Amino acid sequence: MQVPDQIEIRQSQDLVPYREALEDMMTRNAAVHEGKARELIWLLEHPPVYTAGTSAAAAELLDARFDVVEAGRGGRYTYHGPGQRVGYLVLDLGKRARDVRGFVHAVEGWVIDTLGDFGVAAWRAEGRVGIWTRGADGREAKIGAIGIRIRRWVTMHGFSVNLAPDLTHFGGIVPCGIEDFGVTSLAALGISVAPDAWDRAMLARCEAFLANLEPRDAAGAAAKDLP
């Protein structure tokens, strides 16, 4: 794994309260913009919490059994909790391609490729946010979520992947506002993946992910690769 020195890789093994992580991330975002701190890729897990994105509808909060936090990211309601690995990305797109859709696409691809390393075929679905696969019953189900905020071209929030969370905890919300599909996890698919194993697999693909954020010419070549 070759990660540039300007990016800090942080891996938290203990549960990090969501409000604490959100404050830390916002502070880091401002510091990166001002050139006072390195960029950050932070892999962690939270105690059970429901987070509300900027498009969250009150009717989609079915049972506020856990703390509910206004996240400030795009999207609707989502759940975080033990057994779900979260990746927060505080990256300066001002130094890369200023392309919001391209950034989201690259994050999705990073998660999809890493799931493939564990034998799970996953994909994007037109008109539906998140990362999708086939559940144990053969029906399409959500295994990962994407939620991004960009402030002054520095990113915040990122992705979450269900390794082995308590899937009943998703029952308190309509996840991402999508009622017609269920939620699954690697554990529900019969695949046991420890957080550190997931982190290693993700970070092994970090260089390729970062390369996908570079500006490209009309033919698709990265600008830094041009003569």
Short mmCIF file of C-alpha atoms in Angstrom, two decimals:
data_model
loop_
_atom_site.label_atom_id
_atom_site.label_comp_id
_atom_site.label_asym_id
_atom_site.label_seq_id
_atom_site.Cartn_x
_atom_site.Cartn_y
_atom_site.Cartn_z
CA MET A 1 0.00 0.00 0.00
CA GLN A 2 1.39 3.39 -1.03
CA VAL A 3 -0.47 6.22 0.67
CA PRO A 4 0.91 9.75 0.25
CA ASP A 5 2.44 11.32 3.34
CA GLN A 6 -0.13 14.11 3.27
CA ILE A 7 -2.88 11.60 4.19
CA GLU A 8 -3.24 10.27 7.72
CA ILE A 9 -4.65 6.74 8.00
CA ARG A 10 -6.49 6.32 11.30
CA GLN A 11 -7.96 2.99 12.42
CA SER A 12 -10.06 3.03 15.62
CA GLN A 13 -10.67 -0.30 17.30
CA ASP A 14 -12.89 1.03 20.11
CA LEU A 15 -16.36 2.40 19.41
CA VAL A 16 -16.29 6.14 18.74
CA PRO A 17 -19.43 8.14 19.70
CA TYR A 18 -20.95 9.62 16.57
CA ARG A 19 -21.16 13.20 17.84
CA GLU A 20 -17.50 13.07 18.85
CA ALA A 21 -16.46 11.78 15.43
CA LEU A 22 -18.60 14.39 13.65
CA GLU A 23 -17.01 17.23 15.60
CA ASP A 24 -13.53 15.86 14.97
CA MET A 25 -14.27 15.50 11.26
CA MET A 26 -15.60 19.06 10.93
CA THR A 27 -12.58 20.46 12.72
CA ARG A 28 -10.26 18.47 10.46
CA ASN A 29 -12.14 19.62 7.37
CA ALA A 30 -11.49 23.27 8.24
CA ALA A 31 -7.85 22.59 9.10
CA VAL A 32 -7.25 20.77 5.79
CA HIS A 33 -8.82 23.65 3.88
CA GLU A 34 -6.52 26.10 5.68
CA GLY A 35 -3.47 23.95 5.05
CA LYS A 36 -2.96 23.34 8.77
CA ALA A 37 -3.51 19.56 8.86
CA ARG A 38 -3.07 16.47 6.73
CA GLU A 39 -5.97 14.87 4.91
CA LEU A 40 -7.60 11.94 6.70
CA ILE A 41 -8.96 8.47 6.00
CA TRP A 42 -10.55 7.24 9.22
CA LEU A 43 -11.91 3.69 9.66
CA LEU A 44 -14.05 3.14 12.75
CA GLU A 45 -17.31 1.92 14.31
CA HIS A 46 -19.96 3.72 16.35
CA PRO A 47 -22.27 2.83 19.22
CA PRO A 48 -25.85 2.46 17.87
CA VAL A 49 -27.10 5.74 16.38
CA TYR A 50 -29.47 6.98 13.71
CA THR A 51 -28.17 9.84 11.58
CA ALA A 52 -30.29 12.19 9.52
CA GLY A 53 -29.03 13.59 6.24
CA THR A 54 -30.20 16.83 4.68
CA SER A 55 -33.04 15.05 2.81
CA ALA A 56 -34.32 13.01 5.79
CA ALA A 57 -38.12 12.91 6.12
CA ALA A 58 -39.63 12.71 9.61
CA ALA A 59 -41.97 9.90 8.56
CA GLU A 60 -38.94 7.69 7.82
CA LEU A 61 -37.90 7.67 11.49
CA LEU A 62 -40.11 4.78 12.63
CA ASP A 63 -38.73 4.11 16.12
CA ALA A 64 -36.19 6.47 17.71
CA ARG A 65 -34.79 3.73 19.95
CA PHE A 66 -31.27 5.16 19.62
CA ASP A 67 -29.82 8.66 19.63
CA VAL A 68 -30.76 10.61 16.48
CA VAL A 69 -28.15 13.05 15.16
CA GLU A 70 -28.37 15.64 12.38
CA ALA A 71 -25.35 14.64 10.30
CA GLY A 72 -25.13 17.49 7.81
CA ARG A 73 -24.31 15.08 4.97
CA GLY A 74 -26.42 14.41 1.91
CA GLY A 75 -29.01 11.66 1.99
CA ARG A 76 -31.71 10.56 4.42
CA TYR A 77 -31.74 8.40 7.55
CA THR A 78 -29.13 5.76 8.12
CA TYR A 79 -28.00 3.56 10.99
CA HIS A 80 -24.51 3.09 12.41
CA GLY A 81 -23.56 0.59 15.08
CA PRO A 82 -21.18 -2.14 16.19
CA GLY A 83 -20.33 -4.57 13.41
CA GLN A 84 -20.59 -1.91 10.73
CA ARG A 85 -17.30 -0.47 9.48
CA VAL A 86 -17.44 3.22 8.65
CA GLY A 87 -14.94 5.14 6.56
CA TYR A 88 -14.67 8.91 6.93
CA LEU A 89 -12.83 10.72 4.16
CA VAL A 90 -11.46 14.22 4.66
CA LEU A 91 -9.79 14.78 1.30
CA ASP A 92 -8.96 17.97 -0.58
CA LEU A 93 -10.57 17.83 -4.01
CA GLY A 94 -9.11 21.26 -4.69
CA LYS A 95 -5.84 19.42 -5.21
CA ARG A 96 -7.52 16.72 -7.29
CA ALA A 97 -10.41 16.63 -9.73
CA ARG A 98 -13.15 19.04 -8.62
CA ASP A 99 -15.79 16.51 -9.56
CA VAL A 100 -18.44 15.64 -6.99
CA ARG A 101 -20.04 12.84 -9.01
CA GLY A 102 -16.63 11.45 -9.85
CA PHE A 103 -15.72 11.40 -6.15
CA VAL A 104 -18.90 9.55 -5.17
CA HIS A 105 -18.37 7.09 -8.03
CA ALA A 106 -14.79 6.46 -6.88
CA VAL A 107 -15.89 5.81 -3.29
CA GLU A 108 -18.58 3.39 -4.47
CA GLY A 109 -16.04 1.61 -6.64
CA TRP A 110 -13.59 1.31 -3.75
CA VAL A 111 -16.22 -0.40 -1.59
CA ILE A 112 -17.49 -2.62 -4.42
CA ASP A 113 -13.98 -3.79 -5.31
CA THR A 114 -13.16 -4.55 -1.68
CA LEU A 115 -16.35 -6.58 -1.26
CA GLY A 116 -15.26 -8.52 -4.32
CA ASP A 117 -12.04 -9.43 -2.51
CA PHE A 118 -14.23 -11.35 -0.04
CA GLY A 119 -16.21 -13.08 -2.74
CA VAL A 120 -19.24 -10.76 -2.66
CA ALA A 121 -20.56 -9.45 -5.97
CA ALA A 122 -21.85 -5.92 -5.34
CA TRP A 123 -23.02 -3.08 -7.56
CA ARG A 124 -24.55 0.36 -7.90
CA ALA A 125 -28.29 0.53 -8.65
CA GLU A 126 -29.75 3.24 -10.85
CA GLY A 127 -31.94 5.58 -8.78
CA ARG A 128 -30.99 3.97 -5.46
CA VAL A 129 -28.24 5.25 -3.20
CA GLY A 130 -25.79 2.77 -1.71
CA ILE A 131 -24.04 -0.50 -2.48
CA TRP A 132 -26.19 -3.53 -3.34
CA THR A 133 -25.83 -7.30 -3.46
CA ARG A 134 -27.98 -10.42 -3.24
CA GLY A 135 -29.18 -11.26 0.26
CA ALA A 136 -29.32 -14.78 1.64
CA ASP A 137 -32.87 -15.08 0.22
CA GLY A 138 -31.64 -14.17 -3.27
CA ARG A 139 -33.34 -10.77 -3.26
CA GLU A 140 -31.44 -7.55 -3.82
CA ALA A 141 -30.37 -6.00 -0.52
CA LYS A 142 -28.26 -3.11 0.66
CA ILE A 143 -24.85 -3.95 2.16
CA GLY A 144 -23.24 -0.51 2.18
CA ALA A 145 -24.20 3.15 2.38
CA ILE A 146 -22.63 6.27 0.89
CA GLY A 147 -23.10 9.78 2.32
CA ILE A 148 -20.92 12.70 1.32
CA ARG A 149 -20.61 16.38 2.19
CA ILE A 150 -18.15 18.71 0.47
CA ARG A 151 -17.28 22.05 2.03
CA ARG A 152 -14.87 24.36 0.20
CA TRP A 153 -13.82 21.36 -1.89
CA VAL A 154 -12.78 19.33 1.15
CA THR A 155 -14.84 16.18 1.67
CA MET A 156 -16.47 14.82 4.83
CA HIS A 157 -18.37 11.66 5.77
CA GLY A 158 -17.92 8.74 3.38
CA PHE A 159 -19.20 5.14 3.46
CA SER A 160 -20.32 2.33 5.74
CA VAL A 161 -20.24 -1.42 5.15
CA ASN A 162 -22.21 -4.04 7.08
CA LEU A 163 -19.76 -6.64 8.33
CA ALA A 164 -21.82 -8.14 11.16
CA PRO A 165 -24.19 -5.56 12.69
CA ASP A 166 -27.49 -6.40 14.39
CA LEU A 167 -29.71 -6.04 11.33
CA THR A 168 -32.83 -5.59 13.48
CA HIS A 169 -31.46 -2.16 14.43
CA PHE A 170 -32.21 -0.95 10.90
CA GLY A 171 -35.92 -1.50 11.68
CA GLY A 172 -36.18 1.88 13.42
CA ILE A 173 -35.81 3.75 10.14
CA VAL A 174 -36.50 3.48 6.44
CA PRO A 175 -32.83 3.16 5.45
CA CYS A 176 -31.96 5.92 2.97
CA GLY A 177 -35.69 6.30 2.26
CA ILE A 178 -35.88 3.01 0.34
CA GLU A 179 -38.77 0.86 1.56
CA ASP A 180 -38.85 -1.88 -1.07
CA PHE A 181 -35.49 -3.52 -0.37
CA GLY A 182 -33.89 -5.09 2.67
CA VAL A 183 -30.52 -4.78 4.35
CA THR A 184 -27.88 -7.49 4.56
CA SER A 185 -24.34 -8.01 5.84
CA LEU A 186 -21.31 -10.16 5.19
CA ALA A 187 -22.22 -12.21 8.27
CA ALA A 188 -25.77 -12.76 6.95
CA LEU A 189 -24.20 -14.06 3.75
CA GLY A 190 -22.15 -16.54 5.78
CA ILE A 191 -18.89 -14.61 5.46
CA SER A 192 -16.97 -13.75 8.64
CA VAL A 193 -14.75 -10.69 8.26
CA ALA A 194 -13.07 -9.03 11.25
CA PRO A 195 -12.72 -5.23 11.20
CA ASP A 196 -8.94 -5.38 10.88
CA ALA A 197 -9.21 -7.76 7.92
CA TRP A 198 -11.68 -5.40 6.25
CA ASP A 199 -9.37 -2.45 6.89
CA ARG A 200 -6.38 -4.24 5.37
CA ALA A 201 -8.36 -5.10 2.25
CA MET A 202 -9.62 -1.53 1.86
CA LEU A 203 -6.23 0.04 2.42
CA ALA A 204 -4.65 -2.34 -0.07
CA ARG A 205 -6.87 -0.66 -2.66
CA CYS A 206 -6.35 2.89 -1.37
CA GLU A 207 -3.74 3.83 -3.98
CA ALA A 208 -6.09 2.86 -6.81
CA PHE A 209 -8.94 4.80 -5.16
CA LEU A 210 -6.81 7.94 -4.90
CA ALA A 211 -5.69 7.56 -8.52
CA ASN A 212 -9.35 7.69 -9.54
CA LEU A 213 -9.61 11.16 -7.99
CA GLU A 214 -6.96 12.67 -10.24
CA PRO A 215 -7.97 15.08 -13.05
CA ARG A 216 -8.29 13.35 -16.42
CA ASP A 217 -8.03 14.51 -19.99
CA ALA A 218 -10.73 13.98 -22.59
CA ALA A 219 -9.36 10.52 -23.37
CA GLY A 220 -9.52 9.47 -19.71
CA ALA A 221 -5.81 9.59 -18.88
CA ALA A 222 -4.80 10.97 -15.51
CA ALA A 223 -3.28 14.43 -15.91
CA LYS A 224 -0.14 13.46 -13.98
CA ASP A 225 0.45 10.61 -16.47
CA LEU A 226 0.54 12.94 -19.47
CA PRO A 227 3.92 13.84 -21.01
#
